[in-house]
Amino acid sequence: MFRFSKPLFVFALFSASTVAIAFENYQGVGRPATPAEVKAWDIDVRPDFKGLPKGSGSVERGNELFEEKCASCHGSFGESNEVFTPLAGGTTKDDIKTGRVKGLSSGELPQRTTFTKVATISTVFDYIQRAMPWTAPKSLKPDEVFAILAYLLNLQEIVPADFVLSDQNIGEVQKLLPNRNGMTTDHGLWPGASAKKGGIGNGGKPDTANKACMKNCKPDVLIGSTLPEYARTAHGELRDQNRSFGPVRGTQTLGPEAAKKAADAGTLDLATKSGCMACHGVKSKIVGPGYNEVAARYKGQTDAETRLIAKVKAGGQGGWGSVPMPPNAHVKDEDLKTLVQWILSGSK
Amino acid sequence: MSEIDKQPGRLRPAPENFLSEEQVKAVGSGRRDFLRKSFLAAGAALATPIAARASEGDSNILQNPPWTTSLGQPVATNAYGMPSKYESQLLRRESPGLARVGGASVSFAPLQGLFGIITPSGLHFERHHQGWHDIDPSKHRLMVNGSDDSLLKKAKVYTLDELMRLPSVSRIHFIECGANTGLEWGNVAVPTVQYTHGMLSCSEFTGVPLKVLLEDCGVDYKKARYVLAEGADGSSMTRTIPMEMVESGEVFVAYGQNGEMLRPENGYPLRLVVPGVQGVSWVKWLRRIEVGDMPYATKDEAVHYIDLLPNGLHRQYSSIQEAKSVITTPSGGQTLLDKGFYNVSGLAWSGRGKIKQVDVSFDGGVNWKTARLEGPIQNKALTRFNINWVWDGSPAILQSRAIDETGFVQPTYGQLRKVRGVKSIYHNNAIQSWKVVESGEVSNVQVL
């Protein structure tokens, strides 16, 4: 066995203890970032507006941009609940004065919107800039972000219709946010230093204090809630979400008919997503033939599935009239198979 | 499903009890097709060799099956091995109606069928904020910079080649979404443990402690008390992490997961591991670390991942996942096969350290017994517990209660709602109850 001489051993200990702080030790690892690189990626905007780019944008310009780039998901007035939870609404003039959204505690608010929650305007600027629009994140220029934010602030009746938001006046707007005083950090769930020590929160003190009682812990068992019947079946056939062997079985939640119905609904959904339902109806002709007609024509033909898959994939013209069917190369083979089998088996 | 079909391998009592009570009833009620099928089945049984008859034993024993009497497949038939074709039921699944866009949704891990503490990488729960990508690792970069120049000697850029040269650690940790069990704050809403608790997974992660990188860049710990982590996806999701956790060596930049590289859905090729903290802070596709002197109030800590209290205030920067447990077998949406012995099994975890004890109740929390913990018990990792149970066929309510090394005891729904109301969405760590009825069906209930 190799034995260290004493001085060498001391030296080894010394260098081990300095490894963590002397960055020269990781030679060949990493390189300095160039100023242009840091500028390209360091786009965050903090609550003190460090990182905020220079620029400005009007409510009017914001309205145009919002209609063009945002409204399809969020609705023209940021009110839509179709794709995401609403951005705007739910606050009052009084909330703007107090900085606390009253609806949050009174129960009058049917649903929280972004502006009923957010306490820092920097957050909204930062997120529009880094992540919006949904399918083209980071494509907005700073002036466009200012404009869209100005429009949202106007929807919320925080700024007037002729307002121009800029890096110069955003700090003033912060003072008008309806829920600016609505946050608390007085809790035990921050894993760093406490507020007393310059950090956040109460230093990890929990807000519940259950006891580990073992015997006769309560006089009776109060059931507060049970699974509603609709929720029992809303997640599909539970039998098929468990192994078919082992100590238990998944509970059968759908009968065979319901299972077929669910499968049909799933396939109809797939057909809609794949774009089929734009031209075909299940029971009726639209541009192309109804699926009932297709099933009837191919009935009893043993190679129907293969032929139909090939037809749907490649597209074609003449079989059902003069309107051509476009090729459908975007549909995955397995999906194509599911769809064709569904059509041939009498889709519903 | 008849009793017989439910329990293969049990010998059929023949011939006078050939039809189960259920089947006899079906015949009596005029469903003659049942009888026809039974006779067809009987005909099939007669056609097989006499050895297969139930009176002599199980045909699966008396007659060697094909896999015992033929040649199997060669090595590397599947160059990347896949689960058995009989395991197709256990999949990541979405909860209908939870999100309307797949790119900003959740898929839940099938906890009801998993064993031990490691989540198979392909079944790890998913939560994306703007969809996932399969990033080319040769083009991925990690930048470390400061919110101003005084916090760091030099901003640096690292490639995967370089990060993977550095001293690495491998640690097993749980990751739980802050919104796990969030659907259940007000009332029971979903049927199975997959949907109540499935935003939970546990893996062995491998990577480089973040402090190694920060010190390599010459961080000034006196001034830089916060870290901002940022992803490379479209949302470039950001979260604030306290420097205390980084300095402790706990936080690391991971590339490995369960012996292989991270899966794309879990952040390939680089993600942050922040043990004990909700999943949103474990930034995936990690591209940038900024050290700063104040928290950042990013979208996911100023609009979402804030906990609404009854007084209308929101708790901000709530991060730790407190002690929690759940019984996974038997659990909601399952049915017990029969009376008799069961190994009741579940998971316990705490964002504040190790699990010290798990107690299980079979009577809705009146009396409790301490369960066996399967070791080794690790810091901020899932811990598997098991306890024996003989079900006598009468109704029961099963619960589990975790206690962590700080002495914190997992709360009841009543206790939690008393301080936080029912609209918090995040950080629901209440004791879960599963009700068992005479038929053996297990369902989700809430005991106050």
Coordinates of N, CA and C in Angstrom, one line a residue, chain B residues 50 71 99 132 172 210 236 244 280 318 328:
Chain B
I50 N -56.6 -34.2 -20.7 CA -57.2 -34.4 -19.5 C -56.5 -33.8 -18.3
L71 N -37.9 -22.0 -28.0 CA -36.7 -21.2 -27.9 C -37.2 -19.7 -27.7
A99 N -56.0 21.4 -17.8 CA -55.4 22.4 -18.6 C -55.9 22.2 -20.1
W132 N -42.1 21.0 -24.5 CA -40.8 20.5 -24.3 C -40.1 20.3 -25.7
I172 N -30.2 10.7 -4.5 CA -31.6 10.4 -4.7 C -32.5 11.4 -4.0
L210 N -24.0 23.4 -7.7 CA -24.0 24.7 -8.2 C -22.9 25.6 -7.6
S236 N -38.6 30.1 -21.1 CA -37.4 30.5 -20.4 C -37.7 30.7 -18.9
E244 N -28.4 30.4 0.5 CA -28.1 29.4 1.6 C -28.1 28.0 1.1
V280 N -41.2 23.3 -9.6 CA -41.1 24.5 -10.5 C -39.7 25.1 -10.3
S318 N -43.3 30.7 -1.4 CA -43.5 29.5 -0.6 C -42.9 28.4 -1.5
T328 N -50.4 3.9 -1.5 CA -50.5 3.7 -3.0 C -51.2 2.4 -3.3

